Structure formats: C-alpha cells, structure tokens
C-alpha cells in the first residue's frame, strides 16, 4: 500500500465534484419513488463516524487491519503519517442502517510490519480516516500502530528472604521491557497468589508483593510472571524462609547439693524449646545451665560430756554417776555416743552385802595404789608422745628441706644486669622464720647468668602522679595528696627478717641460662620451675620467669614480728586437673604456692596465664584445687560469686585472690563449637646427621609462656634454632584436625623427604594437649654443600578454620649456624622482690586511698565505687567481708597491671571520681564535711 501521488490531488478534487453533481442530478431527475431514498442525504449533515480506527499492535510478522465506518458518507479514505493511502489498498463496503435509513460506508486497510519498521518519524506510526459528504469532510481520531514485543530478562528479579515469624516480607519485581507493557502476576509454588484470597498478602500496582506478617505457611518459592499479547516471561524464583528464633523454657528446680556434706554445687537448666528454633532460626542466647554453691550440713557424731560427781553411797552399798551425749550432741544424722551413760560401783570395799551375797571376797583397792598406777601410766604416755613428736619433726624437716632459702646479694636489686651469688640454705629451715635463727651461708656456688630486675625506684613510682596536679586541681586526687610530691618511708620492724637476710631477698632453685640466646648450651637440663623468697610485714612479689605465673604478697599480710619463707612452683609433668571422662581441658599451668602452714591476714594475689579466648557463651571455666589425697576438687566457676575466692579473668591471664595455699589449676569445658583455644606456632631448624641434611620442626603449643618454654627447652637440647617469630592461631572446638604443610621449597636446590610434605595433628591431640608441646618434622636434603640458604613457607591451618603462615629464611652452613638468634620472650626474669619496690602504688598513696574509700560516705564514695571505676564490678560480696576492701581491690589491681609500668589507669579512675563528687550540691552547715572538700 502507498499514498496517492501528490500530483493527483487536483484530479481527485474534480472527480469528487463531478461525482457529487452526477449524484444530485440523478436524484432530481428521478421519479417520486426514488426521492425517499435520497432525502436523508439531502438533509445536509456532515459525516459522523460510527467506528473509528483503533490502536493496534503487530505481533511477529502478522499484518493488522484498520477499520473505519461513517454515515452519511459519499467516500472514505485513510491517511497515514500525513499521506493518502492509495485507493487500490482500500476495501470498501456499503450498507443501509435499518433504523435511520442512512447509508453507512465502511473502509478497511492492512498495515504490515515492514511499513511500520520503515517509518522513521518523531512519533509512532499513525493512520486516520477522512469522510466526505455534500456539506464537507470529517476526520477520525488517530490510531497508532506499534510492533509488539516482550524482552526476556527482568529488570529486577525478586530476591530470596529469610525473615523472622511475624516480620514483614517485601518482594520486588520489575518486569521486562515490552509493548504493550507487561502485566505481572505472582506465583507461590506455581500457584497464583491471587487465588489464595489472603488479606495478609498484598500485590501492589508497582508489581511488588508484600506479606504484612510472615507465617510459617508463607515459606516457599515465589515467582514473578510477566505477560503481554506477545509472550509470557518467568523471573528467577525467590526462596522465602520464615524462621523462628529459639526461646528459653522456664528454669527447672534447683538440683540437690552435689555433695552430701560440705560445700558443693547446685544446678538448674533450661532448654531452647519455647519455641525451638525452626528453619535456621538462631539458637537461644545465654547459658543453658546455672550453678550456685551450696553447703550441705555434715553429720555430727555425738560425744560424751564429763562424768558427773559420784552420788552418796546408797543402802545397797553402791554409788552412781552419769554423763550426757552432748559434747557435741549428734546432729544431722550423726551417730549416737557409744558406751553407757551411767556407771555404778560398790562403795564399801566389800563390807556390805548386795543381793544377799557377801562382798568381802572382792579385792579392795586403796586410793594410794590407784594413784601409783595413774602416775606410771601418765609417764609412759608422755615418753611415747615425746618420741612420736621427735620422729614427726624429723620427717617434717626432711620433707621441707627441698624448700630451703637461697640468699641473693642485695646489690643485684640496684638495677641493670648483674652477676649474683646465691647459696644453698641450711637444711631443716622451719617454715616460719624469726630473728633468732641464723641461715647457713657456708656452702654455695656462683652463677653468672644475669637476672633482670625492674627499676622501681622512687622517681619511676611517682613521676606519673605530679602531672595530675595541673589537670585536676580541687579534685579528689588533690584531696588524697597525689598532687604533692609523694613520699613513702616505710620503717620495717627490726625483727621482720632473720639476721643476715637482705630485705630484697630473691632466689631460684635452678636457673637455665640463655634459653633464647644464640649461645645457649645444647645439653638439655632438667629444670624445676620453682621460686622462693622470704616475706615479712612489707610483703612482696614472687615470679616464675617466662611462665606467666606470679604471686603478690600484700603489704601487712604477715605479722610485724614474723617472716615467712614462701615458694611457688609450676608443675612440669602432665597434669591430672582436667577431667578425662568429661570434656575439660587444662587452660594454663598447674601452680603450687606454700608453705602449707602459711597464715596471712589477707589473701594473696596469684596470676596464671591461660590460652582460652574468653567468652561466657562458649566456655565454662573453673578453678580447681588439689586435695590432701591428690584429687582435684572444684573451687569455683568463673561465673560464680563466692566469699572464699575471687577470680578476675582477662584475655590472657586469670588473677586469683586466694586464702589457702595449695595447688591450683584453671580448666575449661567448651559449651559450643565456637569455643577457641589459642595456639602458639613456632618453627625450629637444625642440621641433621649428614652435612647435607636439614630438619625443620614445627611446634603447636598452647598460647601460654609456660607451654612455649617447654618447646624451647626441648629445642635447646637438640641444638635447634628459632627461625621465625612465633605466631598465634585460633583453634576452634569444631572437631576438625590441624594440618601442617611445607610450601615454596626451591626444587632445584632442596629435596623433601617422601611423605613429609603435609602432616596432620588429630583434633583430640591438639585440643587436649594440656600444656604439653606437640611437634612435627620436615626432613630436607640439599643437593650441594654450596647451598647455604633455605627459604620456604610453613602453613598451619585448621580444616574449616583459621590459618597462619610461618616464613622461613635461614643460613644452614655450619659457620653461620650460631648467627641466627632466638627471639627473646618479653617477660622479665625477676624471681622475687620485697618491700615497696615490689609494688606500683606508693605506700603513702595506698594508705590515703584506703582511708578514704573504706569509710562509708553518704554520697556513695566508698570502696564499691572504687571497684566499679577500676572495672572490678563482679562479686562485690567478696570484698565486703575483708577487713579493708579497698586494700584488697588495690592488690587485685596490682596483680592485673604488673606488666604496665605506670599508674595511669588508677590515676584516671581517681580523677573521674573526684570530678563526679566535685559537682555535688553545696552542703548546709549541718552536713558533715567530706574529705573531698
């Protein structure tokens, strides 16, 4: 089809004019019968359209048909895009409307896809109709013709969701581009959502699907279906999961006490079933079990009281006396007293008859004879008691001889690294020392290994404090006198130490020189990790070097006229503190302090390093103590609050306040697979039996200084060298093994022995190593003696866990062997310090703090506020029972901050307290004056 040529417009007009004239002439010249047919035309109306062309879409290659009807109309033609359509492309029909008698002319044309595609204009392809009558022309509306299509890809597919129950679900859908625009329908599990008739589901005009409150039944696969006259398109399915987070049930009743007698534990539990987690919902947060200490009354067996006086002699020639079972009376199911509660004897010496029988044949006993027997019996018992006492003292002294005092020259405390002499103490030294006892200093031997002493001279102790005077004038720090130049001159009691012993006494039974130095001896030596010191009223500190273990003896713990020889040692054998039947593991070394008969007025502070990544949700950490029969009993759990023990757990150490000497160990029970034990990774190297052989040994030990020192000691005996600074690996309790592999070995210079490229530790061996070092070895061989360098990587990774890379670069030639140094551990090798030098807080400042906070104050400025500001908020009931709660809090602070060399955190806490109380209202004259003013 094509439009009329423009040159024919004039011809068309003449044709229409002639056509009209001819028609009118025919009508006028006709008979009367023809007139009625022509009357409506003669009426003279413009043509009006009975049917106008409608918009249409071309689907694929099928042409569309545009239709137009008008009445009265002499002729109708289509005009497309401003040009006439050729008459040959029109299809015309004519009929008479029965109702009006008017002629209705209908015209149709076809429009092809090619015509629409070939048209290029500012608007869509369009066509309209033009109808003629005697009075003029009329135009129809424009009808657009467009090519219909629907693209394949959605502009936005709905995305899967995981929502909690009763949460809102919003699924977005943007259908593909199409002509005409696509209509959207949602399907759930291939069923139309509109058919559900659910008021909770809303399909919006923007094609989004909204579920107001999610239910479990709303879980499913949701699909967005877009369609128009051309095609239908399906989006990717969105998986909607409605989950239920777990909720705790009610707590059960407390169980009975775990022991029938004494201090035990009560437990109660709850389950994550209210509701149970569904569809991946979160498990309940918090503990599923709680434990509290309990005290069960122990049975008390009855004991006889004193006999009463004899009664007067009765006519029957006898007398009686009695006793009661009341010393003590049986309680709580205890046994009754055994024996008779009454006694009867003859009181006439046989001169009286009883029961009609003579008693003269009963041998009389004189009082004098009775006294002789009692005297000899008493003497014999005394001799036996003296013999037993002598034997006991001899055995006791023999047993305690291993804890003899080693005397160190006081000049070693003046600072720096100095050689020192220490001598074996006299055997049989008693536990409690006094001024009348002389130590035996006649036999000894000299060691040249240096000991590092902290320089805690007066300047270092007080330098951090004067600055506070500028910052916090009129604050609490000024009221304590910290702003002034602090002085502490503590006069020791003249009998605090035995004669001949220096106040800075310090000793170690055995010192292993140079464990981490290039010139360390290669011969292994058995080291007993044991430290001793003599402590009096001034107190002090014991440290087992490079183990993370120390003991703080507070000032005033010992009486002014007494000194104690105290010791602390770390068990180097495999400990049995953990439960082999359960899932407990040892988190730090087993530590013992003594002597057993130690009597102090306030608790000591012990610090033990541990390897756990602390989390109450993942660990149940407990403190255990060894009983007299070498069995381990639980002292407390870390979440417990008790009045006989205190535990402050931080990321690397556990700080304990203890009142009873003995052996202690920290054990942990994992509660979830997310429990993490920190491991220390280290690689050592040494030459093999052949000059071409070289061995790499990788150690996996618990991340405590003590456990790492065991690996260093083992390598010292082998002549090994530490090739890379040790690194830490987080080892999860998820039952997956630990793999160690060697990588990037130069293939043309080195050869790896078969079956050693990758090795594996089982999970149980690593998890339950209990401070014992584990290691594996890689055997290498160099092809030529001229190869002097080795570079490679050691990968240590837990399956489905973390990984650490140890980079090895070393010289393996014999001449270069001693030039690769060990990395020195950061711990100082102080073993013992006494007096003010052992403490960070000056004594005068300490006294002022205690005097201020131990006194109750109406504003709440007491020791509880001090504990909160120092972040020691747990178990305040423990401090409440102490004679000076503030002093014990400061002792714990000292133990926690022994690795820091300043008092900033304490000063900041006191400054903050001073600022808080300086803002209090002005006091009335009746109010007592506060020491803050």
Coordinates of C-alpha atoms in Angstrom, one line a residue, residues 54-486:
X54 CA -8.3 1.8 17.0
X55 CA -4.7 1.5 18.1
X56 CA -3.2 -1.8 17.1
X57 CA -0.1 -3.9 17.7
X58 CA 1.7 -6.0 15.1
X59 CA 2.5 -9.4 16.6
X60 CA 5.5 -11.0 15.0
X61 CA 5.1 -10.7 11.1
X62 CA 1.3 -10.7 11.0
X63 CA -0.2 -7.5 9.4
X64 CA -3.1 -5.7 11.2
X65 CA -6.4 -4.4 9.8
X66 CA -7.6 -0.8 10.4
X67 CA -11.3 -0.3 10.1
X68 CA -13.4 2.8 9.7
X69 CA -17.2 3.4 9.3
X70 CA -19.1 6.7 8.7
X71 CA -22.6 7.9 7.8
X72 CA -23.7 9.7 5.7
X73 CA -20.5 9.4 3.6
X74 CA -20.1 9.7 -0.1
X75 CA -16.5 8.4 0.2
X76 CA -13.9 7.5 2.9
X77 CA -10.1 7.4 2.5
X78 CA -7.3 6.6 5.0
X79 CA -4.4 9.0 5.6
X80 CA -1.3 7.5 7.3
X81 CA 1.6 9.6 8.6
X82 CA 0.2 12.7 6.7
X83 CA 0.0 11.0 3.3
X84 CA -3.1 9.5 1.5
X85 CA -3.3 5.7 1.2
X86 CA -3.7 4.6 -2.4
X87 CA -7.3 3.8 -3.4
X88 CA -6.3 0.3 -4.5
X89 CA -5.4 -0.6 -1.0
X90 CA -8.8 0.2 0.4
X91 CA -11.5 -2.3 0.9
X92 CA -14.9 -0.6 0.9
X93 CA -18.4 -1.8 1.7
X94 CA -21.7 -0.1 2.0
X95 CA -24.9 -0.9 3.7
X96 CA -28.1 0.9 4.8
X97 CA -28.8 1.4 8.5
X98 CA -32.3 -0.1 9.1
X99 CA -33.1 2.3 11.9
X100 CA -32.2 5.6 10.1
X101 CA -32.2 4.6 6.5
X102 CA -28.8 6.2 6.1
X103 CA -26.1 4.6 4.1
X104 CA -23.1 3.5 6.1
X105 CA -19.8 3.2 4.3
X106 CA -17.0 1.0 5.8
X107 CA -13.4 1.1 4.7
X108 CA -10.5 -1.2 5.7
X109 CA -6.8 -1.2 5.0
X110 CA -3.9 -3.5 6.0
X111 CA -0.7 -2.3 7.7
X112 CA 2.3 -4.6 7.6
X113 CA 5.3 -4.9 9.9
X114 CA 7.6 -3.7 7.2
X115 CA 5.7 -0.5 6.8
X116 CA 6.0 0.3 10.5
X117 CA 9.7 -0.6 10.6
X118 CA 10.4 1.5 7.5
X119 CA 8.8 4.6 9.0
X120 CA 11.0 7.0 10.9
X121 CA 9.4 9.9 12.4
X122 CA 9.1 11.8 15.6
X123 CA 6.1 9.8 16.7
X124 CA 4.6 6.3 16.3
X125 CA 3.2 5.2 13.0
X126 CA -0.4 6.5 12.8
X127 CA -3.5 6.5 10.5
X128 CA -6.8 8.3 10.4
X129 CA -10.0 8.3 8.2
X130 CA -11.3 11.2 6.1
X131 CA -15.1 11.0 5.2
X132 CA -16.9 13.2 2.6
X133 CA -20.5 14.3 2.4
X134 CA -22.3 17.1 0.5
X135 CA -21.6 19.6 3.2
X136 CA -17.9 18.8 3.8
X137 CA -15.5 16.4 5.4
X138 CA -14.9 14.9 8.8
X139 CA -11.7 13.3 10.3
X140 CA -11.5 10.4 12.7
X141 CA -9.1 10.0 15.6
X142 CA -5.5 9.0 15.0
X143 CA -4.9 5.3 15.5
X144 CA -1.3 4.3 16.3
X145 CA 0.3 1.1 15.0
X146 CA 3.2 -0.4 17.0
X147 CA 5.2 -3.6 16.8
X148 CA 4.5 -5.7 19.9
X149 CA 7.4 -7.4 21.8
X150 CA 8.4 -8.6 25.3
X151 CA 12.1 -8.8 26.2
X152 CA 13.4 -11.9 28.0
X153 CA 15.3 -10.5 31.0
X154 CA 13.6 -9.0 34.0
X155 CA 14.8 -5.6 35.0
X156 CA 14.7 -6.8 38.7
X157 CA 14.2 -10.3 39.8
X158 CA 12.7 -11.0 43.3
X159 CA 15.3 -11.9 45.9
X160 CA 15.1 -14.6 48.5
X161 CA 14.5 -13.6 52.1
X162 CA 14.9 -15.0 55.5
X163 CA 12.6 -13.3 57.9
X164 CA 11.5 -14.0 61.4
X165 CA 8.0 -15.0 62.1
X166 CA 5.6 -12.1 62.1
X167 CA 8.1 -10.0 60.2
X168 CA 7.2 -8.1 57.0
X169 CA 8.2 -9.6 53.6
X170 CA 8.6 -7.3 50.6
X171 CA 9.4 -8.9 47.3
X172 CA 10.3 -6.6 44.4
X173 CA 9.7 -7.3 40.7
X174 CA 10.4 -5.1 37.7
X175 CA 9.1 -6.9 34.6
X176 CA 11.0 -6.9 31.2
X177 CA 10.5 -4.0 28.8
X178 CA 7.7 -4.7 26.4
X179 CA 5.0 -3.2 24.1
X180 CA 2.3 -3.2 25.3
X181 CA 3.5 -3.0 28.9
X182 CA 3.6 -6.4 30.6
X183 CA 1.1 -7.3 33.3
X184 CA 2.5 -9.0 36.4
X185 CA 1.2 -12.0 38.3
X186 CA 2.8 -13.6 41.4
X187 CA 3.1 -17.4 41.8
X188 CA 3.8 -19.2 45.0
X189 CA 5.0 -22.8 44.5
X190 CA 3.5 -22.5 40.9
X191 CA 0.1 -21.5 42.2
X192 CA -1.3 -18.0 41.6
X193 CA -1.1 -15.8 44.7
X194 CA -4.3 -14.0 43.8
X195 CA -6.2 -17.3 44.2
X196 CA -5.3 -17.5 47.9
X197 CA -7.8 -14.8 48.9
X198 CA -5.5 -13.9 51.8
X199 CA -5.8 -10.4 53.3
X200 CA -2.3 -10.8 54.7
X201 CA -0.9 -10.7 51.1
X202 CA -1.0 -7.5 49.1
X203 CA 0.1 -7.2 45.5
X204 CA 0.8 -3.6 44.7
X205 CA 0.5 -1.6 41.4
X206 CA 4.3 -1.3 41.3
X207 CA 4.4 -5.1 40.9
X208 CA 5.8 -5.6 44.5
X209 CA 4.4 -8.4 46.7
X210 CA 4.0 -7.6 50.4
X211 CA 3.2 -10.0 53.2
X212 CA 2.4 -8.0 56.3
X213 CA 3.0 -10.6 59.0
X214 CA 5.0 -13.6 58.0
X215 CA 3.7 -17.0 59.0
X216 CA 5.4 -20.4 58.7
X217 CA 3.0 -21.2 55.9
X218 CA 4.3 -18.2 53.9
X219 CA 7.6 -20.1 53.3
X220 CA 8.0 -21.1 49.7
X221 CA 9.3 -20.3 46.2
X222 CA 7.8 -17.1 44.8
X223 CA 7.9 -16.3 41.1
X224 CA 7.1 -13.1 39.2
X225 CA 5.1 -13.9 35.9
X226 CA 5.1 -11.1 33.3
X227 CA 2.9 -11.3 30.1
X228 CA 1.5 -9.3 27.3
X229 CA -0.1 -10.1 23.9
X230 CA 3.3 -11.4 22.6
X231 CA 4.7 -13.7 25.3
X232 CA 5.0 -14.7 28.9
X233 CA 8.2 -14.4 31.0
X234 CA 9.1 -16.0 34.3
X235 CA 11.5 -14.5 36.8
X236 CA 14.0 -16.4 38.9
X237 CA 12.4 -18.0 41.9
X238 CA 12.9 -16.3 45.2
X239 CA 13.1 -18.7 48.2
X240 CA 11.3 -17.2 51.2
X241 CA 12.1 -18.8 54.5
X242 CA 10.2 -17.8 57.6
X243 CA 12.3 -18.8 60.6
X244 CA 11.6 -19.0 64.3
X245 CA 14.3 -17.9 66.8
X246 CA 14.7 -20.2 69.7
X247 CA 13.3 -19.2 73.1
X248 CA 14.2 -20.5 76.6
X249 CA 11.9 -22.6 78.6
X250 CA 11.4 -22.0 82.3
X251 CA 14.3 -22.9 84.6
X252 CA 14.0 -26.3 86.3
X253 CA 14.1 -26.5 90.0
X254 CA 17.5 -26.4 91.6
X255 CA 19.1 -29.8 92.0
X256 CA 20.1 -31.2 95.3
X257 CA 23.5 -30.3 96.5
X258 CA 26.2 -32.3 94.7
X259 CA 27.9 -33.4 97.9
X260 CA 26.2 -35.0 100.9
X261 CA 28.4 -33.0 103.2
X262 CA 30.3 -29.7 102.9
X263 CA 30.5 -27.2 100.1
X264 CA 29.1 -28.3 96.8
X265 CA 27.2 -27.2 93.7
X266 CA 23.5 -26.9 92.8
X267 CA 22.5 -26.8 89.2
X268 CA 19.4 -25.9 87.2
X269 CA 18.9 -26.0 83.5
X270 CA 16.6 -24.8 80.8
X271 CA 16.1 -25.8 77.2
X272 CA 15.8 -23.9 73.9
X273 CA 12.3 -25.2 73.2
X274 CA 10.0 -22.2 73.9
X275 CA 9.9 -22.2 70.9
X276 CA 12.5 -24.4 69.4
X277 CA 14.5 -22.8 66.6
X278 CA 13.0 -23.6 63.2
X279 CA 14.2 -23.1 59.6
X280 CA 17.6 -21.9 60.6
X281 CA 16.5 -19.6 63.4
X282 CA 19.0 -18.5 66.0
X283 CA 19.7 -20.7 69.0
X284 CA 18.9 -19.2 72.3
X285 CA 21.5 -16.8 73.7
X286 CA 22.8 -17.3 77.2
X287 CA 23.6 -20.2 79.4
X288 CA 21.6 -23.4 79.4
X289 CA 22.8 -24.2 82.9
X290 CA 23.3 -22.2 86.0
X291 CA 25.3 -23.3 89.0
X292 CA 25.5 -21.9 92.5
X293 CA 27.4 -23.1 95.5
X294 CA 25.6 -24.8 98.3
X295 CA 26.5 -26.0 101.7
X296 CA 25.2 -29.3 103.0
X297 CA 25.1 -30.0 106.7
X298 CA 27.6 -32.6 107.6
X299 CA 26.6 -35.4 110.1
X300 CA 28.0 -34.7 113.5
X301 CA 28.6 -37.8 115.7
X302 CA 27.8 -37.5 119.3
X303 CA 30.4 -37.2 122.0
X304 CA 30.3 -37.9 125.7
X305 CA 30.4 -35.0 128.2
X306 CA 32.2 -35.1 131.5
X307 CA 31.1 -37.6 134.2
X308 CA 29.1 -36.2 137.0
X309 CA 30.2 -36.4 140.6
X310 CA 29.6 -39.8 142.4
X311 CA 26.4 -39.9 144.3
X312 CA 26.3 -40.7 148.0
X313 CA 26.6 -44.3 149.0
X314 CA 23.2 -45.9 148.9
X315 CA 21.8 -48.5 151.4
X316 CA 22.6 -51.1 148.8
X317 CA 26.3 -50.2 149.1
X318 CA 26.8 -48.7 145.7
X319 CA 27.1 -45.2 144.1
X320 CA 26.3 -43.9 140.6
X321 CA 27.5 -41.3 138.2
X322 CA 26.3 -40.3 134.7
X323 CA 27.3 -38.4 131.6
X324 CA 25.4 -37.0 128.7
X325 CA 25.9 -37.3 124.9
X326 CA 26.2 -33.6 124.4
X327 CA 29.9 -32.8 123.6
X328 CA 28.7 -32.5 120.9
X329 CA 25.2 -33.7 120.6
X330 CA 24.5 -35.8 117.5
X331 CA 23.2 -33.7 114.6
X332 CA 22.2 -34.1 111.0
X333 CA 22.1 -37.9 111.2
X334 CA 25.3 -38.3 113.2
X335 CA 25.9 -41.4 115.4
X336 CA 24.9 -41.6 119.0
X337 CA 27.6 -42.0 121.6
X338 CA 28.9 -45.5 122.1
X339 CA 29.0 -46.9 125.6
X340 CA 26.9 -46.4 128.8
X341 CA 25.6 -43.1 130.0
X342 CA 25.6 -44.3 133.7
X343 CA 28.2 -46.2 135.9
X344 CA 27.7 -47.9 139.2
X345 CA 30.3 -49.2 141.7
X346 CA 30.5 -50.6 145.2
X347 CA 31.3 -48.0 147.7
X348 CA 32.1 -50.1 150.9
X349 CA 35.1 -52.0 150.0
X350 CA 33.3 -55.4 150.2
X351 CA 31.9 -54.9 153.7
X352 CA 28.4 -54.8 152.6
X353 CA 26.2 -57.4 151.0
X354 CA 24.2 -56.9 147.9
X355 CA 21.6 -59.2 146.6
X356 CA 22.1 -61.3 149.7
X357 CA 25.7 -62.1 148.9
X358 CA 28.9 -61.3 150.9
X359 CA 31.2 -58.9 149.1
X360 CA 34.3 -59.5 151.4
X361 CA 35.9 -61.6 148.7
X362 CA 36.1 -58.6 146.4
X363 CA 39.7 -57.4 146.5
X364 CA 39.7 -53.9 147.9
X365 CA 41.8 -51.2 146.1
X366 CA 43.4 -48.4 148.1
X367 CA 43.5 -44.9 146.8
X368 CA 47.2 -44.9 147.1
X369 CA 47.5 -47.9 144.8
X370 CA 45.2 -46.3 142.3
X371 CA 47.3 -43.1 142.3
X372 CA 50.5 -45.1 141.6
X373 CA 49.0 -46.8 138.6
X374 CA 47.8 -43.5 137.2
X375 CA 51.2 -41.9 137.7
X376 CA 53.1 -44.7 135.9
X377 CA 50.6 -44.7 133.1
X378 CA 50.9 -41.0 132.6
X379 CA 54.7 -41.2 132.5
X380 CA 54.6 -43.9 129.9
X381 CA 52.2 -42.0 127.7
X382 CA 54.4 -38.9 128.0
X383 CA 57.5 -40.8 126.9
X384 CA 55.6 -42.2 123.9
X385 CA 54.3 -38.8 122.9
X386 CA 57.8 -37.2 123.0
X387 CA 59.2 -40.0 120.8
X388 CA 56.4 -39.5 118.3
X389 CA 56.9 -35.7 118.3
X390 CA 60.6 -36.1 117.7
X391 CA 60.1 -38.5 114.8
X392 CA 57.4 -36.2 113.3
X393 CA 59.6 -33.1 113.5
X394 CA 62.5 -35.0 111.9
X395 CA 60.3 -36.3 109.0
X396 CA 58.8 -32.8 108.6
X397 CA 62.1 -31.1 108.4
X398 CA 63.4 -33.6 105.9
X399 CA 60.3 -33.1 103.8
X400 CA 60.7 -29.3 103.9
X401 CA 64.5 -29.3 103.1
X402 CA 63.8 -29.0 99.4
X403 CA 62.3 -25.6 100.1
X404 CA 65.5 -24.2 101.5
X405 CA 66.3 -20.5 101.3
X406 CA 68.7 -19.3 98.6
X407 CA 70.2 -16.0 99.6
X408 CA 70.8 -13.4 96.9
X409 CA 73.1 -10.4 97.2
X410 CA 71.1 -7.2 97.6
X411 CA 73.3 -5.4 95.2
X412 CA 71.5 -7.1 92.4
X413 CA 68.5 -5.0 93.1
X414 CA 70.2 -1.7 92.3
X415 CA 69.3 -2.1 88.6
X416 CA 70.7 -3.5 85.4
X417 CA 72.0 -6.9 84.7
X418 CA 74.5 -8.1 87.3
X419 CA 76.1 -11.3 88.2
X420 CA 74.9 -12.7 91.5
X421 CA 75.8 -15.4 94.0
X422 CA 73.3 -17.5 95.8
X423 CA 73.9 -20.2 98.2
X424 CA 72.1 -23.3 99.3
X425 CA 70.2 -22.7 102.5
X426 CA 70.7 -24.7 105.7
X427 CA 68.6 -27.8 105.6
X428 CA 65.8 -28.1 108.0
X429 CA 64.9 -24.4 107.9
X430 CA 61.5 -24.1 109.6
X431 CA 58.6 -22.5 107.7
X432 CA 58.1 -19.6 110.0
X433 CA 61.3 -17.6 110.4
X434 CA 62.2 -15.3 113.3
X435 CA 65.1 -13.1 114.2
X436 CA 66.8 -15.7 116.4
X437 CA 67.5 -18.1 113.6
X438 CA 70.7 -17.8 111.5
X439 CA 70.8 -19.0 107.9
X440 CA 73.7 -21.3 106.9
X441 CA 75.7 -19.4 104.3
X442 CA 78.8 -21.6 104.4
X443 CA 78.3 -23.7 101.2
X444 CA 77.4 -22.2 97.9
X445 CA 78.2 -21.9 94.2
X446 CA 78.3 -19.0 91.8
X447 CA 76.2 -18.5 88.7
X448 CA 77.0 -15.8 86.2
X449 CA 73.6 -15.7 84.4
X450 CA 72.0 -12.2 84.6
X451 CA 68.7 -11.6 86.3
X452 CA 66.6 -8.7 85.1
X453 CA 65.2 -6.6 88.0
X454 CA 62.6 -3.9 87.4
X455 CA 63.8 -0.5 88.3
X456 CA 61.0 0.6 90.6
X457 CA 62.9 3.5 92.2
X458 CA 61.2 6.4 93.7
X459 CA 61.3 8.6 90.5
X460 CA 59.5 5.9 88.5
X461 CA 56.9 5.3 91.1
X462 CA 56.0 9.0 91.5
X463 CA 56.6 10.6 88.1
X464 CA 53.1 9.8 86.6
X465 CA 51.4 11.5 89.6
X466 CA 52.6 15.1 89.7
X467 CA 51.1 15.9 86.3
X468 CA 47.6 15.3 87.8
X469 CA 48.1 18.5 89.9
X470 CA 47.8 20.6 86.8
X471 CA 44.8 18.8 85.4
X472 CA 42.6 18.2 88.4
X473 CA 43.0 21.0 90.8
X474 CA 40.5 20.8 93.6
X475 CA 39.7 17.2 92.6
X476 CA 39.8 14.1 94.6
X477 CA 43.4 13.4 93.6
X478 CA 44.4 16.6 95.3
X479 CA 42.4 15.6 98.4
X480 CA 44.4 12.4 98.5
X481 CA 47.7 14.3 98.3
X482 CA 48.7 12.8 95.0
X483 CA 49.4 16.2 93.5
X484 CA 52.1 16.7 96.1
X485 CA 55.4 15.1 95.9
X486 CA 54.6 11.7 97.4

